Coordinates of C-alpha atoms and ligand atoms in Angstrom, one line a residue:
M761 CA -74.7 -29.9 61.3
P762 CA -73.9 -26.1 61.2
K763 CA -71.1 -25.2 58.8
T764 CA -67.6 -24.9 60.5
D765 CA -65.2 -24.7 57.5
Y766 CA -64.9 -21.3 55.7
D767 CA -62.6 -19.8 53.2
Y768 CA -62.2 -16.7 55.3
I769 CA -62.6 -16.4 59.1
I770 CA -62.6 -12.8 60.3
I771 CA -62.3 -12.0 64.0
G772 CA -64.0 -8.7 64.8
S773 CA -66.9 -6.7 63.3
G774 CA -65.6 -3.1 63.4
I775 CA -64.7 -1.3 60.2
A776 CA -61.7 -3.6 59.6
G777 CA -63.6 -6.8 59.9
L778 CA -66.8 -5.8 58.1
N779 CA -65.0 -4.1 55.2
T780 CA -62.7 -7.1 54.8
G781 CA -65.8 -9.4 54.9
L782 CA -67.6 -7.4 52.2
L783 CA -64.5 -7.5 49.9
A784 CA -63.8 -11.2 50.6
R785 CA -67.3 -12.5 50.0
E786 CA -66.8 -12.2 46.3
H787 CA -64.1 -14.8 46.5
G788 CA -65.3 -17.4 49.0
S789 CA -67.3 -18.2 52.1
V790 CA -66.9 -15.8 55.0
L791 CA -67.4 -16.1 58.7
V792 CA -67.2 -13.1 61.0
L793 CA -66.8 -14.0 64.7
T794 CA -67.5 -11.1 67.1
K795 CA -67.5 -11.2 70.9
G796 CA -70.4 -8.8 71.4
R797 CA -73.1 -7.3 69.3
I798 CA -72.1 -6.6 65.7
D799 CA -71.7 -2.9 66.5
D800 CA -69.8 -3.3 69.8
C801 CA -66.5 -1.8 68.6
N802 CA -64.3 1.3 68.6
T803 CA -65.5 2.2 65.1
R804 CA -69.0 3.1 66.2
Y805 CA -67.5 5.9 68.5
A806 CA -65.3 7.5 65.9
Q807 CA -66.1 11.2 65.8
G808 CA -63.7 13.4 63.8
G809 CA -63.8 11.4 60.6
I810 CA -61.6 9.9 58.0
A811 CA -58.6 11.6 56.4
A812 CA -58.0 11.5 52.6
A813 CA -56.3 13.9 50.2
I814 CA -59.3 14.8 48.1
G815 CA -59.6 18.6 48.6
P816 CA -58.4 21.3 46.3
G817 CA -54.7 21.9 46.7
D818 CA -54.2 18.7 48.6
S819 CA -52.3 15.7 47.5
P820 CA -51.1 12.3 48.7
A821 CA -47.6 13.8 48.9
L822 CA -48.8 16.4 51.4
H823 CA -50.8 13.8 53.4
S824 CA -47.7 11.6 53.5
Q825 CA -45.6 14.5 54.7
D826 CA -48.0 15.2 57.6
T827 CA -48.2 11.5 58.5
L828 CA -44.4 11.1 58.5
A829 CA -44.0 14.2 60.7
A830 CA -46.5 13.0 63.3
G831 CA -44.9 9.5 63.2
A832 CA -41.7 11.0 64.6
G833 CA -39.2 9.2 62.4
L834 CA -40.6 5.7 62.8
C835 CA -43.2 5.4 60.0
N836 CA -42.8 2.7 57.4
R837 CA -42.5 5.0 54.3
E838 CA -43.8 2.4 51.9
A839 CA -46.9 1.9 54.1
V840 CA -47.4 5.6 54.3
Q841 CA -47.2 6.0 50.5
V842 CA -49.7 3.2 50.1
L843 CA -52.1 4.7 52.6
T844 CA -52.1 8.2 51.2
S845 CA -52.1 7.3 47.5
Q846 CA -54.8 4.7 47.8
G847 CA -56.8 6.6 50.4
P848 CA -59.0 8.6 48.0
Q849 CA -60.1 5.4 46.1
S850 CA -60.9 3.6 49.4
V851 CA -63.0 6.5 50.6
S852 CA -64.8 6.6 47.3
N853 CA -65.8 2.9 47.8
L854 CA -67.3 3.9 51.1
I855 CA -69.3 6.6 49.4
Q856 CA -70.5 4.1 46.8
W857 CA -71.5 1.7 49.6
G858 CA -73.7 4.5 51.0
V859 CA -71.9 6.2 53.9
P860 CA -73.5 9.6 54.0
F861 CA -70.6 11.9 54.3
D862 CA -71.5 15.6 55.1
T863 CA -71.6 18.0 52.2
S864 CA -71.8 21.7 51.7
S865 CA -73.0 23.2 48.3
G866 CA -72.8 19.7 46.8
Q867 CA -69.2 19.2 47.7
I868 CA -67.9 16.9 50.5
S869 CA -67.2 19.0 53.6
L870 CA -63.6 18.7 54.8
G871 CA -62.6 19.4 58.4
R872 CA -59.2 20.0 59.9
E873 CA -57.5 18.2 62.8
G874 CA -54.2 18.4 64.6
A875 CA -51.0 18.2 62.6
H876 CA -52.8 18.2 59.3
S877 CA -51.5 20.9 57.0
M878 CA -54.8 20.9 55.0
P879 CA -58.5 20.4 55.7
R880 CA -58.9 16.8 54.7
I881 CA -61.2 15.0 57.2
L882 CA -64.5 13.7 55.8
H883 CA -67.2 13.4 58.4
A884 CA -70.7 12.1 58.7
G885 CA -73.6 13.4 60.9
G886 CA -71.2 16.1 62.1
D887 CA -69.4 14.1 64.8
A888 CA -71.1 10.8 64.3
T889 CA -68.8 9.5 61.5
G890 CA -68.1 6.1 63.1
Q891 CA -71.7 5.4 63.8
H892 CA -72.7 6.0 60.1
I893 CA -69.8 3.9 58.8
E894 CA -70.6 1.0 61.2
M895 CA -74.4 1.1 60.5
T896 CA -73.8 1.2 56.7
L897 CA -71.3 -1.7 56.7
A898 CA -73.3 -3.8 59.2
S899 CA -76.5 -3.5 57.1
L900 CA -74.6 -4.5 53.9
V901 CA -73.1 -7.5 55.7
R902 CA -76.5 -8.5 57.0
E903 CA -78.0 -8.4 53.5
S904 CA -75.0 -10.4 52.1
N905 CA -74.0 -14.1 52.3
V906 CA -71.5 -13.4 55.0
T907 CA -72.1 -15.4 58.2
V908 CA -71.9 -13.4 61.4
L909 CA -71.7 -15.1 64.8
E910 CA -72.3 -12.5 67.5
Y911 CA -71.3 -13.2 71.2
S912 CA -68.5 -15.5 69.9
L913 CA -65.2 -14.9 71.5
A914 CA -62.1 -16.1 69.6
T915 CA -59.9 -17.8 72.3
R916 CA -57.1 -19.5 70.3
L917 CA -55.6 -19.5 66.9
L918 CA -54.9 -23.0 65.5
V919 CA -51.5 -23.1 63.8
E920 CA -49.8 -26.2 62.3
G921 CA -46.4 -26.2 60.6
G922 CA -46.2 -22.4 60.5
A923 CA -49.6 -22.1 58.8
I924 CA -53.0 -21.1 60.1
R925 CA -55.6 -23.8 60.3
G926 CA -58.5 -22.2 62.2
V927 CA -59.9 -20.6 65.3
E928 CA -61.2 -21.8 68.6
A929 CA -64.2 -19.8 69.8
L930 CA -66.3 -19.6 72.9
S931 CA -70.0 -18.8 72.6
S932 CA -71.2 -16.5 75.4
D933 CA -74.8 -17.7 74.7
S934 CA -74.3 -21.4 75.1
G935 CA -71.0 -21.5 77.0
Q936 CA -69.7 -24.0 74.4
T937 CA -66.3 -24.0 72.7
G938 CA -66.2 -24.7 69.0
I939 CA -63.6 -25.0 66.3
F940 CA -63.8 -23.3 62.9
T941 CA -61.4 -24.3 60.3
G942 CA -60.1 -22.2 57.4
R943 CA -56.9 -21.3 55.5
T944 CA -57.3 -17.6 55.8
V945 CA -57.8 -16.0 59.1
V946 CA -58.0 -12.2 59.7
L947 CA -57.4 -10.6 63.1
A948 CA -59.6 -7.5 63.1
T949 CA -60.0 -7.2 66.9
G950 CA -59.3 -3.5 67.4
G951 CA -57.4 -1.8 70.2
A952 CA -56.7 -2.1 73.9
G953 CA -57.9 1.1 75.7
Q954 CA -59.3 -1.0 78.5
L955 CA -55.8 -1.6 79.8
F956 CA -55.8 1.9 81.2
R957 CA -57.8 3.6 84.0
Y958 CA -59.1 6.4 81.7
T959 CA -59.9 5.6 78.1
T960 CA -62.1 6.7 75.3
N961 CA -62.5 3.1 74.2
P962 CA -65.5 0.8 74.8
E963 CA -65.4 -2.4 76.9
V964 CA -64.6 -4.7 74.0
A965 CA -61.1 -3.0 73.5
T966 CA -59.1 -5.5 75.5
G967 CA -56.3 -6.2 73.0
D968 CA -57.4 -9.8 72.4
G969 CA -56.0 -10.1 68.8
V970 CA -52.5 -9.1 69.8
A971 CA -52.6 -11.7 72.6
L972 CA -54.0 -14.4 70.3
G973 CA -51.4 -13.7 67.7
F974 CA -48.5 -13.5 70.1
E975 CA -49.4 -16.8 71.7
A976 CA -49.6 -18.4 68.3
G977 CA -46.2 -17.2 67.3
A978 CA -46.9 -13.9 65.5
R979 CA -44.4 -11.1 65.8
V980 CA -45.6 -8.0 67.7
M981 CA -44.2 -4.6 67.1
D982 CA -44.2 -1.0 68.5
M983 CA -46.0 -1.9 71.7
E984 CA -44.4 1.0 73.6
F985 CA -46.4 3.5 71.4
Y986 CA -49.8 4.1 72.8
Q987 CA -51.6 7.3 72.0
F988 CA -53.4 9.4 74.6
H989 CA -56.1 11.7 73.2
P990 CA -55.7 15.1 74.8
T991 CA -59.4 15.9 75.3
A992 CA -61.7 13.6 77.1
L993 CA -64.5 14.9 79.3
W994 CA -63.2 15.2 82.9
L995 CA -66.2 15.5 85.2
E996 CA -67.1 13.7 88.4
G997 CA -69.5 10.9 87.6
A998 CA -69.3 11.2 83.8
P999 CA -67.5 8.8 81.5
T1000 CA -64.3 9.8 79.8
F1001 CA -66.2 10.7 76.7
L1002 CA -64.2 11.9 73.7
L1003 CA -64.3 15.6 72.7
S1004 CA -63.1 15.4 69.1
E1005 CA -60.0 17.1 67.9
A1006 CA -62.2 18.5 65.1
M1007 CA -63.5 21.0 67.7
R1008 CA -60.0 22.5 67.8
G1009 CA -60.0 22.2 64.0
E1010 CA -63.0 24.5 64.0
G1011 CA -61.4 27.0 66.4
A1012 CA -61.9 25.6 70.0
L1013 CA -59.1 26.5 72.4
L1014 CA -57.5 24.9 75.4
R1015 CA -57.5 27.3 78.3
D1016 CA -56.1 27.2 81.8
D1017 CA -58.2 28.0 84.9
T1018 CA -57.6 31.7 84.5
G1019 CA -59.0 31.5 80.9
R1020 CA -55.7 31.9 79.1
A1021 CA -55.2 29.9 75.9
F1022 CA -51.9 28.1 76.7
M1023 CA -51.0 26.0 73.7
V1024 CA -49.1 28.9 72.1
D1025 CA -46.5 28.4 74.8
Y1026 CA -45.9 24.8 73.7
H1027 CA -45.8 24.5 69.9
P1028 CA -46.0 26.7 66.7
L1029 CA -49.2 24.9 65.7
A1030 CA -50.7 25.7 69.2
D1031 CA -54.0 23.9 69.7
L1032 CA -53.4 21.9 66.5
A1033 CA -50.1 20.5 67.5
P1034 CA -49.6 16.7 67.4
R1035 CA -51.5 14.8 70.1
D1036 CA -48.6 13.7 72.3
I1037 CA -47.5 17.4 72.6
V1038 CA -51.0 18.6 73.4
S1039 CA -51.6 15.8 76.0
R1040 CA -48.4 16.5 77.8
A1041 CA -49.0 20.2 77.7
I1042 CA -52.4 19.6 79.4
A1043 CA -50.7 17.4 82.1
D1044 CA -48.2 20.1 82.6
Q1045 CA -50.9 22.8 83.0
V1046 CA -52.9 20.6 85.4
G1047 CA -49.8 20.2 87.5
Q1048 CA -49.2 24.0 87.6
S1049 CA -52.7 25.3 88.2
A1050 CA -54.4 25.8 91.6
S1051 CA -57.6 24.0 90.6
G1052 CA -55.8 21.1 88.7
R1053 CA -58.2 21.8 85.8
V1054 CA -57.9 22.5 82.1
Y1055 CA -60.7 23.4 79.8
L1056 CA -61.6 23.1 76.1
D1057 CA -63.6 26.2 75.1
I1058 CA -65.8 26.5 71.9
S1059 CA -68.3 28.9 73.4
H1060 CA -66.8 31.8 71.4
L1061 CA -68.1 30.2 68.1
P1062 CA -71.8 30.7 67.0
A1063 CA -74.0 28.3 69.0
D1064 CA -76.0 27.1 65.9
M1065 CA -72.7 26.1 64.1
V1066 CA -71.5 24.3 67.3
K1067 CA -74.8 22.4 67.6
S1068 CA -75.0 21.3 64.0
R1069 CA -71.3 20.4 63.6
F1070 CA -71.0 18.6 66.9
P1071 CA -74.5 17.3 67.7
T1072 CA -73.3 14.2 69.6
I1073 CA -70.8 16.0 71.7
Y1074 CA -73.3 18.8 72.4
R1075 CA -76.0 16.4 73.6
A1076 CA -73.6 14.2 75.6
C1077 CA -72.1 17.2 77.5
L1078 CA -75.6 18.7 78.1
G1079 CA -76.6 15.4 79.7
Y1080 CA -73.8 16.0 82.2
G1081 CA -74.8 19.6 82.9
V1082 CA -72.3 21.4 80.5
D1083 CA -73.7 23.6 77.7
I1084 CA -70.7 23.7 75.4
T1085 CA -72.2 26.7 73.5
R1086 CA -71.9 28.7 76.8
Q1087 CA -69.3 27.1 79.0
P1088 CA -65.8 25.8 78.8
I1089 CA -65.6 22.0 79.2
P1090 CA -63.2 20.4 81.7
V1091 CA -60.9 17.9 79.9
A1092 CA -58.0 15.6 80.5
P1093 CA -56.1 13.1 78.4
A1094 CA -57.3 9.5 78.1
A1095 CA -55.9 6.3 76.5
H1096 CA -57.1 6.2 72.9
Y1097 CA -55.2 4.3 70.2
M1098 CA -52.7 1.5 70.0
M1099 CA -50.0 2.2 67.3
G1100 CA -48.4 -1.1 67.9
G1101 CA -49.8 -4.6 67.3
V1102 CA -49.4 -7.7 65.3
K1103 CA -46.6 -7.1 62.8
I1104 CA -47.8 -7.1 59.1
D1105 CA -46.3 -6.3 55.8
T1106 CA -48.0 -3.8 53.4
W1107 CA -50.2 -6.7 52.2
G1108 CA -51.6 -7.5 55.7
R1109 CA -49.5 -10.7 56.0
T1110 CA -48.1 -11.8 59.4
N1111 CA -45.2 -14.2 59.7
I1112 CA -47.7 -17.1 60.0
Q1113 CA -48.9 -18.3 56.6
G1114 CA -52.6 -17.5 56.0
L1115 CA -52.8 -15.3 59.1
Y1116 CA -53.5 -11.6 58.3
A1117 CA -54.2 -8.6 60.5
C1118 CA -56.1 -5.4 59.7
G1119 CA -57.0 -2.3 61.6
E1120 CA -56.0 -1.2 65.1
V1121 CA -54.8 -4.7 66.0
A1122 CA -52.2 -4.6 63.2
C1123 CA -48.9 -2.8 63.0
S1124 CA -47.4 -2.1 59.5
G1125 CA -45.5 0.9 60.9
V1126 CA -47.8 3.2 59.0
H1127 CA -48.4 5.4 62.1
G1128 CA -44.9 5.3 63.4
A1129 CA -44.5 6.5 66.9
N1130 CA -47.7 8.7 66.8
R1131 CA -50.7 8.4 64.6
L1132 CA -52.0 11.4 62.7
A1133 CA -55.6 12.1 63.6
S1134 CA -58.2 10.3 61.4
N1135 CA -55.7 8.1 59.7
S1136 CA -56.8 5.0 61.4
L1137 CA -60.2 4.5 59.7
L1138 CA -58.4 5.1 56.4
D1139 CA -55.7 2.5 57.4
T1140 CA -58.4 -0.2 57.9
L1141 CA -59.9 0.4 54.4
V1142 CA -56.7 0.6 52.4
F1143 CA -55.0 -2.4 54.0
A1144 CA -58.1 -4.6 53.9
Q1145 CA -58.2 -4.3 50.1
R1146 CA -54.6 -5.3 49.9
L1147 CA -54.9 -8.3 52.3
V1148 CA -57.8 -9.7 50.3
A1149 CA -55.8 -9.3 47.1
S1150 CA -52.9 -11.0 48.8
S1151 CA -55.1 -13.9 50.0
L1152 CA -55.9 -14.4 46.3
G1153 CA -52.2 -14.6 45.3
R1154 CA -52.2 -11.2 43.8
A1155 CA -49.4 -9.8 45.9
P1156 CA -45.6 -10.1 45.4
E1157 CA -43.9 -13.0 47.2
Q1158 CA -43.6 -12.2 50.9
E1159 CA -40.2 -10.9 51.9
E1160 CA -38.6 -11.3 55.3
L1161 CA -40.9 -9.5 57.7
D1162 CA -38.2 -8.0 59.9
N1163 CA -36.1 -5.1 58.8
D1164 CA -32.3 -5.3 59.4
R1165 CA -32.6 -2.4 61.9
D1166 CA -35.5 -4.0 63.9
M1167 CA -34.6 -5.1 67.4
V1168 CA -36.1 -8.5 67.8
V1169 CA -36.5 -9.5 71.4
P1170 CA -37.9 -12.8 72.9
L1171 CA -40.2 -11.9 75.7
G1172 CA -38.2 -13.4 78.6
S1173 CA -39.0 -13.5 82.2
R1174 CA -38.4 -10.6 84.6
P1175 CA -37.2 -11.7 88.1
M1176 CA -40.2 -12.8 90.1
V1177 CA -39.1 -10.6 93.0
C1178 CA -41.2 -7.5 93.7
A1179 CA -41.6 -5.5 96.9
S1180 CA -45.4 -5.5 96.7
V1181 CA -47.7 -7.2 94.3
P1182 CA -51.3 -6.1 94.2
A1183 CA -54.0 -8.8 93.9
L1184 CA -54.7 -9.4 90.2
G1185 CA -57.9 -7.9 88.8
A1186 CA -58.9 -5.7 85.9
E1187 CA -59.0 -2.6 88.1
A1188 CA -55.6 -3.2 89.6
L1189 CA -54.2 -3.7 86.1
R1190 CA -55.7 -0.5 84.8
D1191 CA -54.3 1.5 87.8
L1192 CA -50.9 0.0 87.3
M1193 CA -50.8 0.7 83.6
W1194 CA -52.2 4.3 84.0
R1195 CA -49.6 5.1 86.7
N1196 CA -46.5 3.3 85.4
V1197 CA -47.0 2.8 81.6
G1198 CA -49.1 5.9 80.8
L1199 CA -48.6 9.3 79.3
S1200 CA -45.2 9.9 81.1
R1201 CA -43.0 7.0 82.0
H1202 CA -39.8 6.4 84.1
G1203 CA -37.5 3.4 84.1
S1204 CA -38.2 2.6 87.8
G1205 CA -42.0 2.6 87.3
L1206 CA -41.7 0.6 84.1
L1207 CA -39.5 -2.0 85.8
Q1208 CA -41.9 -2.3 88.7
A1209 CA -44.8 -2.7 86.2
A1210 CA -42.9 -5.3 84.2
R1211 CA -42.2 -7.4 87.3
V1212 CA -45.8 -7.2 88.6
L1213 CA -47.2 -8.1 85.2
N1214 CA -44.8 -11.0 84.9
I1215 CA -45.9 -12.4 88.2
W1216 CA -49.6 -11.9 87.2
L1217 CA -48.9 -13.6 83.9
R1218 CA -47.6 -16.7 85.7
T1219 CA -50.4 -16.8 88.2
V1220 CA -53.5 -15.7 86.2
P1221 CA -56.1 -18.5 86.5
R1222 CA -57.1 -20.6 83.5
A1223 CA -59.9 -18.7 81.7
T1224 CA -63.3 -20.3 81.4
D1225 CA -65.4 -17.3 80.4
R1226 CA -65.1 -14.1 78.4
A1227 CA -64.0 -12.0 81.4
G1228 CA -61.3 -14.5 82.2
H1229 CA -60.0 -14.6 78.7
E1230 CA -60.0 -10.8 78.5
L1231 CA -58.1 -10.4 81.8
R1232 CA -55.5 -12.9 80.6
N1233 CA -55.1 -11.0 77.3
M1234 CA -54.9 -7.7 79.0
V1235 CA -52.1 -8.9 81.4
L1236 CA -50.1 -10.2 78.4
L1237 CA -50.6 -6.9 76.5
G1238 CA -49.6 -4.9 79.6
R1239 CA -46.5 -7.1 79.9
L1240 CA -45.6 -6.5 76.2
M1241 CA -46.2 -2.7 76.5
A1242 CA -44.2 -2.4 79.7
E1243 CA -41.3 -4.4 78.3
A1244 CA -41.1 -2.4 75.1
A1245 CA -41.4 0.9 77.0
L1246 CA -38.6 -0.2 79.3
L1247 CA -36.3 -1.2 76.4
R1248 CA -36.8 2.0 74.5
Q1249 CA -34.4 4.4 76.3
E1250 CA -35.4 7.6 74.6
S1251 CA -38.5 9.7 74.1
R1252 CA -40.3 9.7 70.7
G1253 CA -43.8 10.4 69.6
A1254 CA -46.3 9.0 72.1
H1255 CA -43.5 7.3 74.2
F1256 CA -42.2 9.8 76.8
R1257 CA -39.5 8.8 79.3
E1258 CA -38.8 11.2 82.1
D1259 CA -35.4 9.6 82.5
F1260 CA -34.6 9.7 78.8
P1261 CA -36.4 12.9 77.6
Q1262 CA -34.4 13.2 74.3
T1263 CA -35.0 11.6 71.0
S1264 CA -32.0 9.5 69.9
T1265 CA -31.0 8.6 66.3
E1266 CA -29.8 5.3 67.7
W1267 CA -33.4 4.4 68.4
E1268 CA -34.6 4.9 64.8
K1269 CA -35.7 1.3 64.9
H1270 CA -38.7 -0.9 65.9
I1271 CA -38.9 -3.2 68.9
V1272 CA -40.3 -6.5 67.7
L1273 CA -41.3 -8.9 70.5
V1274 CA -41.5 -12.6 69.9
K1275 CA -42.6 -15.5 72.1
E1276 CA -39.7 -17.3 73.9
E1277 CA -39.5 -20.9 72.7
Ligands
LIG814 P1 -62.9 -2.1 66.2 O1 -63.8 -1.1 65.6 O2 -62.6 -1.8 67.7 O3 -63.5 -3.5 66.1 C1 -62.9 -4.6 66.8 C2 -63.9 -5.7 66.8 O4 -63.3 -6.9 67.3 C3 -65.1 -5.5 67.7 O5 -66.2 -6.0 67.0 C4 -64.8 -6.4 68.9 O6 -66.0 -6.8 69.6 C5 -64.2 -7.6 68.2 N1 -63.3 -8.4 69.0 C6 -62.3 -8.1 69.8 N2 -61.7 -9.2 70.4 C7 -62.4 -10.2 69.9 C8 -62.3 -11.6 70.2 N3 -61.4 -12.2 71.0 N4 -63.2 -12.5 69.5 C9 -64.2 -12.0 68.7 N5 -64.3 -10.6 68.5 C10 -63.4 -9.8 69.1 N6 -60.1 7.0 64.1 C11 -60.2 7.8 63.0 O7 -59.6 7.6 62.0 N7 -61.0 8.9 63.0 C12 -61.8 9.3 64.1 O8 -62.5 10.2 64.1 C13 -61.7 8.4 65.2 N8 -62.4 8.8 66.4 C14 -62.3 7.9 67.4 C15 -63.1 8.2 68.5 C16 -63.2 7.3 69.6 C17 -64.0 7.6 70.8 C18 -62.4 6.1 69.5 C19 -62.4 5.1 70.7 C20 -61.6 5.8 68.4 C21 -61.5 6.7 67.4 N9 -60.7 6.5 66.3 C22 -60.8 7.3 65.2 C23 -60.0 5.3 66.1 C24 -60.8 4.3 65.3 O9 -62.1 4.4 65.6 C25 -60.3 2.9 65.5 O10 -58.9 2.8 65.4 C26 -61.0 2.0 64.4 O11 -62.4 2.1 64.5 C27 -60.6 0.5 64.7 O12 -61.3 -0.3 63.8 P2 -61.1 -1.8 64.0 O13 -62.1 -2.5 63.1 O14 -59.7 -2.2 63.8 O15 -61.5 -2.2 65.5
LIG815 C1 -61.1 12.8 67.2 O1 -62.2 13.0 66.7 O2 -60.5 13.6 67.8 C2 -60.5 11.4 67.1 C3 -59.9 11.3 65.8 C4 -58.9 10.2 65.8 O3 -58.7 9.5 66.8 O4 -58.4 9.9 64.7

């Protein structure tokens, strides 16, 4: 009989899952379940790099300051302090494991990105950082005693008496459902870009971990904060391929259709302003211009430098007929990163005993209302180390997970009345989310979305295959996002309400959604 009981069951094989697996294998048997190939994940597509305060003149204190400023008053300060002070050590582990970060004259090269006051972004293969990290970790895992089951979709968490007992999984190969038992389960399922019409995320990013956790009784926080990356390729027939913020870090400029660099009108940091500001400035410019187009232009920099620093982007754009060394690139914002997720403390613990979360699925509050560029890869590394320590009893006793100021809301039902309800399907969901729960929101659109999603949630068919489970999960996530966005009657970070454009001190708190008993 194949083994079904493990010390650690990890769901997901991006940087969070693989790194956790490599750390945990020293302490017990490890199973990694992943719903596609091992490298089907957001991590593989990461371009800009990984932030850490390792350069001359830089410090964890400066890195904290930038992270807190981007987070717009909602960062968990303790988590930020942990992230920035332990970041350099975590990055040095990656170097020891063999990730080939780019160097210049024997020193690690450090790039710059939006809202960072210092150059502090380590990158590999120019703009192929994620691919190098994923390849290195996947090959270490393959050589190790960690068991990896590809094409295995986690469909349910098994919880008894407030403690995790295992995971139910569906094999796409055999169509069989199996049960894996274990006392430590780690959600490392990544983000949810597939909820939106336009996204930089691959197909696997359907928010499964948040849905699994929520259904099992885990608390879910900050779901109204979803980051839209300002610059994705915007060409008829081309995918919404990411054009790294590192391009603007090297001097690329956003221009309107007359060629004017417009970001100076919006923020003192101009093209390197925080992402929410740049994204909304682009939307504003698109609305004002005759052509409805905005461009990212790097053609004024030396062609050889552009090709060697951004080889992936150069080749991808050339494939769609744009030579970035000569022409400006049409761009538009796209859904990119989920700041919210399963609520954890700074040791990766959820409110369910033995259930941990790490990476984009998790929410410790470290990113607040808006993540600072290149802090997410770092977040996965730092908090994986702490969750493994915690699973070994090396963390302080768990305190109450909710803060006094958190607003804890049971996800109730919205009235099942709605003027028109589109037929449920992934495309209809993506359109609804993009239109009503996107970059710019309004109470009326949010209420309409919450009602439609509520009806869909009640009527979505029982899932029997991967697509069915993913659709169910996406409807639930949409519902959580719309509800939180409706509740937060202010604008802050990535959450912008046309009907409440100001930031309010009354809202310096997190919205925590829990399942209604
Ligand atoms: P992922 O890497 O997405 O891995 C999730 C894993 O879970 C996948 O293996 C998936 O198949 C699996 N999974 C999901 N659901 C299930 C299920 N039900 N059952 C089994 N398996 C499941 N961040 C930075 O810091 N720097 C950057 O330069 C950067 N660039 C980016 C560029 C792009 C184009 C994108 C999309 C993101 C970028 N990010 C960047 C964000 C960063 O890549 C992600 O936040 C990070 O990689 C998330 O890692 P993760 O391990 O949490 O999730
Ligand atoms: C980018 O390269 O612009 C993405 C960086 C990030 O999302 O952190």
